[in-house]
Structures are given as C-alpha cells and as structure tokens.
C-alpha cells in the first residue's frame, strides 16, 4: 500500500511540474527577433550614387543592411572602435585627397582591428606582404608596418589613388581593393561595361561595395538602426607620447620598463613590433608610442 501511495505522489508531482514548465514556456517571449528596416531612398559612395532603381542593386543592398543591422555584437563593436580609429584615419584620407567614405572600407576589411586572414593579409587595411612592400611598408620578422595604422592607411591611399586613376571611378577603385585592379579590368572589358553596378563579379567582390554602403548608412545613423550607444561606452583615443629610436633595442621588455610601462602595453600600442627585440642595422628612425594615461 505504501508503495502505491509513493507512485501516486510521484505521478502527481510530475504532472504539476509539467503544467508549470508549459505555462512558463508560453509566457517566455521570443528572443532574437529579426529587425526589418526600410532601405534609404538614396545612397552614394564617395559622391557616386548607387542606382537603387535597379532591382538587383536594391536587393543586394537590402541583404547587407539586414545582415549588419542584425549582427548586433559585431556592429556595436565597430561603432565603439570607430571612435578611436576614425580620428587617425580621417585626416590621412583628407591629406591624400581620398574621399572620407573609404574609412568604411577599413571597417568591412577588418572590423578596425589588426586582423589576420587565412590568405595572409594583415592589419586594419588587410595588406598582403608583397602589396605592402610595393606600397612602401616595411615587412620582416622584426617590423611589420601592416600593423601600423597611420602607415597602412597611407599605403591604402596610394593604392586607391592609383585605382581611381585607372578606372575613373571611386566605386570601382573600392571594388578593386577586393578583386584586384587586373581582375576588375578584365571583367569590365570582357563584359563591355564600365560601371560597378553593371558588371557581374565573384560573390565576394559583388557584395563588397554593398557591404561598405550598408556600414556607412548604419554608422552614420546608428540610432535609426537600433544602435544607441552611450558616449561613455565608446572606445576613446589613449593619450601617448612619441619617442624616436634610431638604434637597435635588444630587449623590448627592458625598454618598456625603462619607459614606465610593461611589455604588453608597449606591444599593444606599437603592434608593428613583431619580435621581442628590434634589429636596426640601417639606423632607421622609428617612432614609438608610449601611453601616458588610460592604459
């Protein structure tokens, strides 16, 4: 009898628990709802309007807008990082006469961090080693200026000015940053067209400019797309002093301590230093950043 009583109690308990779980499940709101946003009525890259009247152009932009407005963590991070990186990038673009919109190309290339691609491209501007050297950057086991934001931005400007001179279009110059000048030119000639929005390209290059346009639209109007980030949560530039070095540094850890910081901080603020020492037989002048606050 006692055994039957225990079984009945167990059945009743399970039934009550099931009802409770079911009722809570019904009350739980659906999370991660996809946000649908309307497309802008007009949009341009570097003053060159995207022809949104063409169906496939509208749909390709729509795809990138949907993806990036719903990649909440990634888009939030680039908005935070831009507050630190853009003040470095913008004056260099202006100095070279490259449109300000190209800062969004850096966003889609790397998320504004010193990324490393499977193919070997590195840095915020994602240069391959040979292209980096062609554009005047030092790349070796001790120094890799692809990780130097100012110098890699200048190299990107030199590439983009060359591409603009070749194609006569900033939009095609941007596309060539992904597809290569030779590759883009080959497709334009074979398809007998002269505009990015008229040429059929590989999947990646076909999406490339639309990704730039989407990030430009979202980053210029973050609140409109649900990214209302308080100013105190943005990443601010860190104050630093610059020192010139024209001799080798045998031990970067010791050098860092002599300058009031540690090895980690030295490498974080000078990521172009790639070893634990700096060889400098040629007596080249290097400028190192030594943070003075906020580190």
PDB file of C-alpha atoms in Angstrom:
ATOM      1  CA  UNK A   1       0.000   0.000   0.000  1.00  0.00           C
ATOM      2  CA  UNK A   2       2.815   2.324   0.906  1.00  0.00           C
ATOM      3  CA  UNK A   3       4.472   1.598  -2.456  1.00  0.00           C
ATOM      4  CA  UNK A   4       1.270   2.512  -4.369  1.00  0.00           C
ATOM      5  CA  UNK A   5       0.990   5.754  -2.378  1.00  0.00           C
ATOM      6  CA  UNK A   6       4.562   6.751  -3.316  1.00  0.00           C
ATOM      7  CA  UNK A   7       3.909   6.046  -7.009  1.00  0.00           C
ATOM      8  CA  UNK A   8       0.745   8.184  -6.970  1.00  0.00           C
ATOM      9  CA  UNK A   9       2.613  11.044  -5.291  1.00  0.00           C
ATOM     10  CA  UNK A  10       5.324  10.848  -7.958  1.00  0.00           C
ATOM     11  CA  UNK A  11       2.763  10.967 -10.789  1.00  0.00           C
ATOM     12  CA  UNK A  12       1.027  13.979  -9.245  1.00  0.00           C
ATOM     13  CA  UNK A  13       4.376  15.782  -8.783  1.00  0.00           C
ATOM     14  CA  UNK A  14       5.410  15.152 -12.382  1.00  0.00           C
ATOM     15  CA  UNK A  15       2.044  16.389 -13.636  1.00  0.00           C
ATOM     16  CA  UNK A  16       2.238  19.631 -11.641  1.00  0.00           C
ATOM     17  CA  UNK A  17       5.840  20.219 -12.781  1.00  0.00           C
ATOM     18  CA  UNK A  18       4.821  19.676 -16.402  1.00  0.00           C
ATOM     19  CA  UNK A  19       1.977  22.185 -16.146  1.00  0.00           C
ATOM     20  CA  UNK A  20       4.361  24.738 -14.572  1.00  0.00           C
ATOM     21  CA  UNK A  21       7.013  24.308 -17.282  1.00  0.00           C
ATOM     22  CA  UNK A  22       4.391  24.537 -20.046  1.00  0.00           C
ATOM     23  CA  UNK A  23       2.864  27.710 -18.603  1.00  0.00           C
ATOM     24  CA  UNK A  24       6.311  29.331 -18.232  1.00  0.00           C
ATOM     25  CA  UNK A  25       7.198  28.377 -21.784  1.00  0.00           C
ATOM     26  CA  UNK A  26       4.041  30.068 -23.051  1.00  0.00           C
ATOM     27  CA  UNK A  27       4.933  33.213 -21.124  1.00  0.00           C
ATOM     28  CA  UNK A  28       8.544  33.358 -22.372  1.00  0.00           C
ATOM     29  CA  UNK A  29       8.831  35.995 -25.111  1.00  0.00           C
ATOM     30  CA  UNK A  30      10.513  35.139 -28.406  1.00  0.00           C
ATOM     31  CA  UNK A  31      14.089  36.350 -28.394  1.00  0.00           C
ATOM     32  CA  UNK A  32      16.435  37.406 -31.184  1.00  0.00           C
ATOM     33  CA  UNK A  33      13.644  38.666 -33.394  1.00  0.00           C
ATOM     34  CA  UNK A  34      14.985  39.764 -36.772  1.00  0.00           C
ATOM     35  CA  UNK A  35      14.683  43.529 -37.186  1.00  0.00           C
ATOM     36  CA  UNK A  36      13.387  44.676 -40.555  1.00  0.00           C
ATOM     37  CA  UNK A  37      14.417  48.143 -41.679  1.00  0.00           C
ATOM     38  CA  UNK A  38      13.488  50.101 -44.750  1.00  0.00           C
ATOM     39  CA  UNK A  39      16.182  50.952 -47.290  1.00  0.00           C
ATOM     40  CA  UNK A  40      17.287  54.569 -47.654  1.00  0.00           C
ATOM     41  CA  UNK A  41      15.695  56.255 -50.654  1.00  0.00           C
ATOM     42  CA  UNK A  42      19.124  57.182 -51.966  1.00  0.00           C
ATOM     43  CA  UNK A  43      22.705  56.349 -51.090  1.00  0.00           C
ATOM     44  CA  UNK A  44      26.114  57.069 -52.557  1.00  0.00           C
ATOM     45  CA  UNK A  45      29.713  56.028 -52.222  1.00  0.00           C
ATOM     46  CA  UNK A  46      32.208  58.893 -52.406  1.00  0.00           C
ATOM     47  CA  UNK A  47      29.577  61.027 -54.149  1.00  0.00           C
ATOM     48  CA  UNK A  48      28.787  58.333 -56.735  1.00  0.00           C
ATOM     49  CA  UNK A  49      25.107  57.405 -56.411  1.00  0.00           C
ATOM     50  CA  UNK A  50      24.029  53.770 -56.234  1.00  0.00           C
ATOM     51  CA  UNK A  51      21.223  53.159 -58.788  1.00  0.00           C
ATOM     52  CA  UNK A  52      18.587  51.850 -56.397  1.00  0.00           C
ATOM     53  CA  UNK A  53      16.042  51.856 -59.216  1.00  0.00           C
ATOM     54  CA  UNK A  54      17.700  48.665 -60.496  1.00  0.00           C
ATOM     55  CA  UNK A  55      16.090  45.655 -58.807  1.00  0.00           C
ATOM     56  CA  UNK A  56      19.240  43.616 -58.158  1.00  0.00           C
ATOM     57  CA  UNK A  57      21.041  46.684 -56.794  1.00  0.00           C
ATOM     58  CA  UNK A  58      18.253  47.302 -54.285  1.00  0.00           C
ATOM     59  CA  UNK A  59      18.167  43.660 -53.246  1.00  0.00           C
ATOM     60  CA  UNK A  60      21.939  43.430 -52.842  1.00  0.00           C
ATOM     61  CA  UNK A  61      21.910  46.498 -50.595  1.00  0.00           C
ATOM     62  CA  UNK A  62      18.903  45.108 -48.717  1.00  0.00           C
ATOM     63  CA  UNK A  63      20.840  41.913 -48.000  1.00  0.00           C
ATOM     64  CA  UNK A  64      23.788  43.746 -46.455  1.00  0.00           C
ATOM     65  CA  UNK A  65      21.554  46.119 -44.483  1.00  0.00           C
ATOM     66  CA  UNK A  66      19.642  43.172 -43.000  1.00  0.00           C
ATOM     67  CA  UNK A  67      22.803  41.282 -42.132  1.00  0.00           C
ATOM     68  CA  UNK A  68      24.581  44.198 -40.467  1.00  0.00           C
ATOM     69  CA  UNK A  69      21.601  45.580 -38.560  1.00  0.00           C
ATOM     70  CA  UNK A  70      21.101  42.132 -37.058  1.00  0.00           C
ATOM     71  CA  UNK A  71      24.772  41.373 -36.356  1.00  0.00           C
ATOM     72  CA  UNK A  72      24.311  43.296 -33.127  1.00  0.00           C
ATOM     73  CA  UNK A  73      27.564  42.477 -31.350  1.00  0.00           C
ATOM     74  CA  UNK A  74      29.787  42.960 -34.414  1.00  0.00           C
ATOM     75  CA  UNK A  75      28.174  46.234 -35.458  1.00  0.00           C
ATOM     76  CA  UNK A  76      28.221  47.550 -31.886  1.00  0.00           C
ATOM     77  CA  UNK A  77      31.933  46.786 -31.647  1.00  0.00           C
ATOM     78  CA  UNK A  78      32.836  48.616 -34.866  1.00  0.00           C
ATOM     79  CA  UNK A  79      30.834  51.630 -33.710  1.00  0.00           C
ATOM     80  CA  UNK A  80      32.815  51.645 -30.466  1.00  0.00           C
ATOM     81  CA  UNK A  81      36.163  51.125 -32.200  1.00  0.00           C
ATOM     82  CA  UNK A  82      35.480  53.783 -34.825  1.00  0.00           C
ATOM     83  CA  UNK A  83      35.540  56.434 -32.132  1.00  0.00           C
ATOM     84  CA  UNK A  84      39.231  55.616 -31.636  1.00  0.00           C
ATOM     85  CA  UNK A  85      40.288  54.644 -35.165  1.00  0.00           C
ATOM     86  CA  UNK A  86      38.498  57.220 -37.332  1.00  0.00           C
ATOM     87  CA  UNK A  87      40.329  60.234 -35.847  1.00  0.00           C
ATOM     88  CA  UNK A  88      43.548  58.593 -37.083  1.00  0.00           C
ATOM     89  CA  UNK A  89      42.231  57.511 -40.493  1.00  0.00           C
ATOM     90  CA  UNK A  90      40.193  60.585 -41.485  1.00  0.00           C
ATOM     91  CA  UNK A  91      42.985  63.213 -41.642  1.00  0.00           C
ATOM     92  CA  UNK A  92      45.201  60.851 -43.659  1.00  0.00           C
ATOM     93  CA  UNK A  93      42.445  60.268 -46.226  1.00  0.00           C
ATOM     94  CA  UNK A  94      41.962  64.029 -46.428  1.00  0.00           C
ATOM     95  CA  UNK A  95      45.703  64.656 -46.818  1.00  0.00           C
ATOM     96  CA  UNK A  96      45.844  62.315 -49.825  1.00  0.00           C
ATOM     97  CA  UNK A  97      42.604  63.564 -51.371  1.00  0.00           C
ATOM     98  CA  UNK A  98      40.846  60.234 -50.880  1.00  0.00           C
ATOM     99  CA  UNK A  99      37.111  60.512 -50.035  1.00  0.00           C
ATOM    100  CA  UNK A 100      36.167  60.108 -46.380  1.00  0.00           C
ATOM    101  CA  UNK A 101      33.846  57.203 -47.264  1.00  0.00           C
ATOM    102  CA  UNK A 102      36.884  54.929 -47.616  1.00  0.00           C
ATOM    103  CA  UNK A 103      37.100  54.678 -43.841  1.00  0.00           C
ATOM    104  CA  UNK A 104      34.129  52.304 -44.130  1.00  0.00           C
ATOM    105  CA  UNK A 105      36.216  50.107 -46.427  1.00  0.00           C
ATOM    106  CA  UNK A 106      38.586  49.626 -43.486  1.00  0.00           C
ATOM    107  CA  UNK A 107      35.562  48.682 -41.361  1.00  0.00           C
ATOM    108  CA  UNK A 108      34.490  45.831 -43.626  1.00  0.00           C
ATOM    109  CA  UNK A 109      38.056  44.669 -44.208  1.00  0.00           C
ATOM    110  CA  UNK A 110      38.969  44.130 -40.581  1.00  0.00           C
ATOM    111  CA  UNK A 111      36.350  45.414 -38.146  1.00  0.00           C
ATOM    112  CA  UNK A 112      39.000  48.068 -37.289  1.00  0.00           C
ATOM    113  CA  UNK A 113      41.327  45.593 -35.593  1.00  0.00           C
ATOM    114  CA  UNK A 114      44.641  44.122 -36.693  1.00  0.00           C
ATOM    115  CA  UNK A 115      43.060  41.060 -38.223  1.00  0.00           C
ATOM    116  CA  UNK A 116      44.880  38.163 -39.919  1.00  0.00           C
ATOM    117  CA  UNK A 117      43.202  36.485 -42.896  1.00  0.00           C
ATOM    118  CA  UNK A 118      43.674  32.819 -43.882  1.00  0.00           C
ATOM    119  CA  UNK A 119      45.430  34.060 -47.036  1.00  0.00           C
ATOM    120  CA  UNK A 120      47.977  36.059 -45.022  1.00  0.00           C
ATOM    121  CA  UNK A 121      46.568  39.574 -45.269  1.00  0.00           C
ATOM    122  CA  UNK A 122      47.139  41.543 -42.075  1.00  0.00           C
ATOM    123  CA  UNK A 123      46.259  44.737 -40.300  1.00  0.00           C
ATOM    124  CA  UNK A 124      43.284  47.084 -40.364  1.00  0.00           C
ATOM    125  CA  UNK A 125      43.671  47.532 -44.143  1.00  0.00           C
ATOM    126  CA  UNK A 126      44.407  43.832 -44.804  1.00  0.00           C
ATOM    127  CA  UNK A 127      47.517  44.064 -46.972  1.00  0.00           C
ATOM    128  CA  UNK A 128      49.249  41.008 -48.361  1.00  0.00           C
ATOM    129  CA  UNK A 129      53.047  41.068 -47.809  1.00  0.00           C
ATOM    130  CA  UNK A 130      54.116  41.841 -51.388  1.00  0.00           C
ATOM    131  CA  UNK A 131      51.489  44.534 -51.915  1.00  0.00           C
ATOM    132  CA  UNK A 132      52.518  46.122 -48.621  1.00  0.00           C
ATOM    133  CA  UNK A 133      56.150  46.286 -49.724  1.00  0.00           C
ATOM    134  CA  UNK A 134      55.141  47.669 -53.119  1.00  0.00           C
ATOM    135  CA  UNK A 135      53.294  50.474 -51.349  1.00  0.00           C
ATOM    136  CA  UNK A 136      56.269  51.399 -49.194  1.00  0.00           C
ATOM    137  CA  UNK A 137      55.753  49.437 -45.981  1.00  0.00           C
ATOM    138  CA  UNK A 138      58.448  47.525 -44.130  1.00  0.00           C
ATOM    139  CA  UNK A 139      57.580  43.856 -43.613  1.00  0.00           C
ATOM    140  CA  UNK A 140      60.031  41.486 -41.950  1.00  0.00           C
ATOM    141  CA  UNK A 141      60.420  39.352 -38.813  1.00  0.00           C
ATOM    142  CA  UNK A 142      61.060  42.391 -36.598  1.00  0.00           C
ATOM    143  CA  UNK A 143      58.810  45.065 -38.111  1.00  0.00           C
ATOM    144  CA  UNK A 144      55.508  44.703 -39.949  1.00  0.00           C
ATOM    145  CA  UNK A 145      54.032  48.082 -40.810  1.00  0.00           C
ATOM    146  CA  UNK A 146      50.787  46.490 -41.943  1.00  0.00           C
ATOM    147  CA  UNK A 147      50.003  46.673 -38.212  1.00  0.00           C
ATOM    148  CA  UNK A 148      50.847  50.396 -38.135  1.00  0.00           C
ATOM    149  CA  UNK A 149      47.549  52.229 -38.575  1.00  0.00           C
ATOM    150  CA  UNK A 150      48.981  55.504 -39.870  1.00  0.00           C
ATOM    151  CA  UNK A 151      51.419  53.922 -42.324  1.00  0.00           C
ATOM    152  CA  UNK A 152      48.992  51.293 -43.584  1.00  0.00           C
ATOM    153  CA  UNK A 153      46.341  53.993 -44.128  1.00  0.00           C
ATOM    154  CA  UNK A 154      48.833  55.969 -46.200  1.00  0.00           C
ATOM    155  CA  UNK A 155      49.632  52.833 -48.228  1.00  0.00           C
ATOM    156  CA  UNK A 156      45.909  52.216 -48.784  1.00  0.00           C
ATOM    157  CA  UNK A 157      45.573  55.789 -50.050  1.00  0.00           C
ATOM    158  CA  UNK A 158      48.374  55.259 -52.557  1.00  0.00           C
ATOM    159  CA  UNK A 159      46.658  52.119 -53.839  1.00  0.00           C
ATOM    160  CA  UNK A 160      43.253  53.786 -54.088  1.00  0.00           C
ATOM    161  CA  UNK A 161      44.597  56.828 -55.928  1.00  0.00           C
ATOM    162  CA  UNK A 162      46.242  54.506 -58.459  1.00  0.00           C
ATOM    163  CA  UNK A 163      42.986  52.570 -58.879  1.00  0.00           C
ATOM    164  CA  UNK A 164      40.939  55.767 -59.274  1.00  0.00           C
ATOM    165  CA  UNK A 165      43.352  56.971 -61.952  1.00  0.00           C
ATOM    166  CA  UNK A 166      42.938  53.657 -63.769  1.00  0.00           C
ATOM    167  CA  UNK A 167      39.144  53.325 -63.600  1.00  0.00           C
ATOM    168  CA  UNK A 168      37.980  56.935 -63.244  1.00  0.00           C
ATOM    169  CA  UNK A 169      35.557  55.819 -60.520  1.00  0.00           C
ATOM    170  CA  UNK A 170      35.908  55.679 -56.734  1.00  0.00           C
ATOM    171  CA  UNK A 171      33.365  52.851 -56.618  1.00  0.00           C
ATOM    172  CA  UNK A 172      35.447  50.705 -58.961  1.00  0.00           C
ATOM    173  CA  UNK A 173      38.572  51.694 -57.019  1.00  0.00           C
ATOM    174  CA  UNK A 174      36.894  50.316 -53.890  1.00  0.00           C
ATOM    175  CA  UNK A 175      35.861  47.121 -55.685  1.00  0.00           C
ATOM    176  CA  UNK A 176      39.421  46.641 -56.925  1.00  0.00           C
ATOM    177  CA  UNK A 177      40.671  46.698 -53.339  1.00  0.00           C
ATOM    178  CA  UNK A 178      38.946  43.328 -53.052  1.00  0.00           C
ATOM    179  CA  UNK A 179      39.035  41.972 -56.606  1.00  0.00           C
ATOM    180  CA  UNK A 180      42.349  43.457 -57.748  1.00  0.00           C
ATOM    181  CA  UNK A 181      42.806  46.030 -60.489  1.00  0.00           C
ATOM    182  CA  UNK A 182      43.681  43.419 -63.089  1.00  0.00           C
ATOM    183  CA  UNK A 183      40.713  41.220 -62.208  1.00  0.00           C
ATOM    184  CA  UNK A 184      38.198  44.072 -62.265  1.00  0.00           C
ATOM    185  CA  UNK A 185      39.567  45.453 -65.524  1.00  0.00           C
ATOM    186  CA  UNK A 186      39.406  42.015 -67.162  1.00  0.00           C
ATOM    187  CA  UNK A 187      35.717  41.642 -66.290  1.00  0.00           C
ATOM    188  CA  UNK A 188      34.826  45.156 -67.430  1.00  0.00           C
ATOM    189  CA  UNK A 189      36.472  44.567 -70.788  1.00  0.00           C
ATOM    190  CA  UNK A 190      35.034  41.097 -71.347  1.00  0.00           C
ATOM    191  CA  UNK A 191      31.501  42.195 -70.409  1.00  0.00           C
ATOM    192  CA  UNK A 192      31.817  45.502 -72.299  1.00  0.00           C
ATOM    193  CA  UNK A 193      30.646  47.655 -69.379  1.00  0.00           C
ATOM    194  CA  UNK A 194      32.280  50.444 -67.369  1.00  0.00           C
ATOM    195  CA  UNK A 195      30.294  50.605 -64.119  1.00  0.00           C
ATOM    196  CA  UNK A 196      30.477  48.531 -60.928  1.00  0.00           C
ATOM    197  CA  UNK A 197      26.694  48.197 -60.819  1.00  0.00           C
ATOM    198  CA  UNK A 198      26.622  46.755 -64.362  1.00  0.00           C
ATOM    199  CA  UNK A 199      29.379  44.159 -64.114  1.00  0.00           C
ATOM    200  CA  UNK A 200      28.969  40.562 -62.932  1.00  0.00           C
ATOM    201  CA  UNK A 201      31.739  39.707 -60.462  1.00  0.00           C
ATOM    202  CA  UNK A 202      32.579  36.963 -57.991  1.00  0.00           C
ATOM    203  CA  UNK A 203      30.264  36.632 -54.982  1.00  0.00           C
ATOM    204  CA  UNK A 204      32.691  38.343 -52.622  1.00  0.00           C
ATOM    205  CA  UNK A 205      33.503  41.302 -54.864  1.00  0.00           C
ATOM    206  CA  UNK A 206      29.868  41.599 -55.926  1.00  0.00           C
ATOM    207  CA  UNK A 207      28.915  42.129 -52.269  1.00  0.00           C
ATOM    208  CA  UNK A 208      31.918  44.265 -51.399  1.00  0.00           C
ATOM    209  CA  UNK A 209      30.722  47.800 -52.177  1.00  0.00           C
ATOM    210  CA  UNK A 210      27.251  46.999 -50.818  1.00  0.00           C
ATOM    211  CA  UNK A 211      28.805  45.992 -47.500  1.00  0.00           C
ATOM    212  CA  UNK A 212      30.593  49.360 -47.444  1.00  0.00           C
ATOM    213  CA  UNK A 213      27.347  51.187 -48.249  1.00  0.00           C
ATOM    214  CA  UNK A 214      25.469  49.312 -45.525  1.00  0.00           C
ATOM    215  CA  UNK A 215      28.057  50.073 -42.837  1.00  0.00           C
ATOM    216  CA  UNK A 216      28.220  53.695 -43.958  1.00  0.00           C
ATOM    217  CA  UNK A 217      24.448  54.062 -43.634  1.00  0.00           C
ATOM    218  CA  UNK A 218      24.294  52.326 -40.252  1.00  0.00           C
ATOM    219  CA  UNK A 219      27.328  54.070 -38.763  1.00  0.00           C
ATOM    220  CA  UNK A 220      26.138  57.495 -39.876  1.00  0.00           C
ATOM    221  CA  UNK A 221      22.656  56.837 -38.463  1.00  0.00           C
ATOM    222  CA  UNK A 222      23.198  54.363 -35.602  1.00  0.00           C
ATOM    223  CA  UNK A 223      20.115  55.271 -33.537  1.00  0.00           C
ATOM    224  CA  UNK A 224      17.857  54.843 -36.562  1.00  0.00           C
ATOM    225  CA  UNK A 225      19.024  51.233 -36.809  1.00  0.00           C
ATOM    226  CA  UNK A 226      18.850  50.407 -33.118  1.00  0.00           C
ATOM    227  CA  UNK A 227      22.427  51.173 -32.028  1.00  0.00           C
ATOM    228  CA  UNK A 228      22.029  53.824 -29.350  1.00  0.00           C
ATOM    229  CA  UNK A 229      25.414  53.585 -27.651  1.00  0.00           C
ATOM    230  CA  UNK A 230      26.106  55.978 -24.745  1.00  0.00           C
ATOM    231  CA  UNK A 231      29.186  58.156 -25.314  1.00  0.00           C
ATOM    232  CA  UNK A 232      30.907  56.825 -22.226  1.00  0.00           C
ATOM    233  CA  UNK A 233      30.811  53.313 -23.728  1.00  0.00           C
ATOM    234  CA  UNK A 234      32.707  54.284 -26.881  1.00  0.00           C
ATOM    235  CA  UNK A 235      36.437  53.497 -27.127  1.00  0.00           C
ATOM    236  CA  UNK A 236      38.362  56.739 -26.790  1.00  0.00           C
ATOM    237  CA  UNK A 237      41.882  57.505 -28.075  1.00  0.00           C
ATOM    238  CA  UNK A 238      44.569  56.903 -25.479  1.00  0.00           C
ATOM    239  CA  UNK A 239      47.000  59.756 -24.886  1.00  0.00           C
ATOM    240  CA  UNK A 240      50.622  58.902 -25.601  1.00  0.00           C
ATOM    241  CA  UNK A 241      53.998  60.498 -26.102  1.00  0.00           C
ATOM    242  CA  UNK A 242      56.158  59.743 -29.140  1.00  0.00           C
ATOM    243  CA  UNK A 243      59.813  58.822 -28.923  1.00  0.00           C
ATOM    244  CA  UNK A 244      62.253  58.416 -31.799  1.00  0.00           C
ATOM    245  CA  UNK A 245      64.580  55.419 -31.903  1.00  0.00           C
ATOM    246  CA  UNK A 246      67.399  55.044 -34.447  1.00  0.00           C
ATOM    247  CA  UNK A 247      69.307  52.237 -32.715  1.00  0.00           C
ATOM    248  CA  UNK A 248      68.575  48.560 -32.089  1.00  0.00           C
ATOM    249  CA  UNK A 249      66.602  47.558 -28.975  1.00  0.00           C
ATOM    250  CA  UNK A 250      67.993  44.305 -27.634  1.00  0.00           C
ATOM    251  CA  UNK A 251      65.179  43.659 -25.158  1.00  0.00           C
ATOM    252  CA  UNK A 252      61.749  45.227 -25.565  1.00  0.00           C
ATOM    253  CA  UNK A 253      60.672  44.187 -22.071  1.00  0.00           C
ATOM    254  CA  UNK A 254      63.559  46.123 -20.511  1.00  0.00           C
ATOM    255  CA  UNK A 255      62.932  49.040 -22.869  1.00  0.00           C
ATOM    256  CA  UNK A 256      59.274  49.129 -21.805  1.00  0.00           C
ATOM    257  CA  UNK A 257      60.153  49.155 -18.098  1.00  0.00           C
ATOM    258  CA  UNK A 258      62.646  51.975 -18.671  1.00  0.00           C
ATOM    259  CA  UNK A 259      59.772  53.988 -20.127  1.00  0.00           C
ATOM    260  CA  UNK A 260      57.356  53.341 -17.269  1.00  0.00           C
ATOM    261  CA  UNK A 261      55.193  50.661 -18.899  1.00  0.00           C
ATOM    262  CA  UNK A 262      55.394  46.903 -19.449  1.00  0.00           C
ATOM    263  CA  UNK A 263      55.985  44.700 -22.499  1.00  0.00           C
ATOM    264  CA  UNK A 264      52.269  44.040 -23.057  1.00  0.00           C
ATOM    265  CA  UNK A 265      51.408  47.746 -23.146  1.00  0.00           C
ATOM    266  CA  UNK A 266      54.344  48.502 -25.449  1.00  0.00           C
ATOM    267  CA  UNK A 267      53.213  45.861 -27.945  1.00  0.00           C
ATOM    268  CA  UNK A 268      49.532  46.842 -27.745  1.00  0.00           C
ATOM    269  CA  UNK A 269      50.368  50.431 -28.683  1.00  0.00           C
ATOM    270  CA  UNK A 270      53.061  49.513 -31.201  1.00  0.00           C
ATOM    271  CA  UNK A 271      51.700  46.311 -32.771  1.00  0.00           C
ATOM    272  CA  UNK A 272      54.049  46.707 -35.729  1.00  0.00           C
ATOM    273  CA  UNK A 273      56.869  45.493 -33.447  1.00  0.00           C
ATOM    274  CA  UNK A 274      56.802  41.765 -34.194  1.00  0.00           C
ATOM    275  CA  UNK A 275      59.612  40.322 -32.087  1.00  0.00           C
ATOM    276  CA  UNK A 276      60.976  40.650 -28.549  1.00  0.00           C
ATOM    277  CA  UNK A 277      63.730  42.871 -29.881  1.00  0.00           C
ATOM    278  CA  UNK A 278      64.208  45.422 -32.651  1.00  0.00           C
ATOM    279  CA  UNK A 279      67.038  44.938 -35.117  1.00  0.00           C
ATOM    280  CA  UNK A 280      68.079  48.211 -36.733  1.00  0.00           C
ATOM    281  CA  UNK A 281      71.396  47.878 -38.538  1.00  0.00           C
ATOM    282  CA  UNK A 282      70.444  50.599 -41.025  1.00  0.00           C
ATOM    283  CA  UNK A 283      69.881  53.177 -38.244  1.00  0.00           C
ATOM    284  CA  UNK A 284      66.341  53.790 -39.483  1.00  0.00           C
ATOM    285  CA  UNK A 285      64.281  56.183 -37.354  1.00  0.00           C
ATOM    286  CA  UNK A 286      61.254  54.516 -35.756  1.00  0.00           C
ATOM    287  CA  UNK A 287      58.613  56.393 -33.773  1.00  0.00           C
ATOM    288  CA  UNK A 288      57.193  54.509 -30.819  1.00  0.00           C
ATOM    289  CA  UNK A 289      54.043  55.425 -28.888  1.00  0.00           C
ATOM    290  CA  UNK A 290      54.336  55.356 -25.109  1.00  0.00           C
ATOM    291  CA  UNK A 291      50.891  55.759 -23.491  1.00  0.00           C
ATOM    292  CA  UNK A 292      50.696  58.325 -20.711  1.00  0.00           C
ATOM    293  CA  UNK A 293      47.190  57.602 -19.392  1.00  0.00           C
ATOM    294  CA  UNK A 294      44.302  55.193 -19.709  1.00  0.00           C
ATOM    295  CA  UNK A 295      46.435  52.079 -20.046  1.00  0.00           C
TER     296      UNK A 295
END
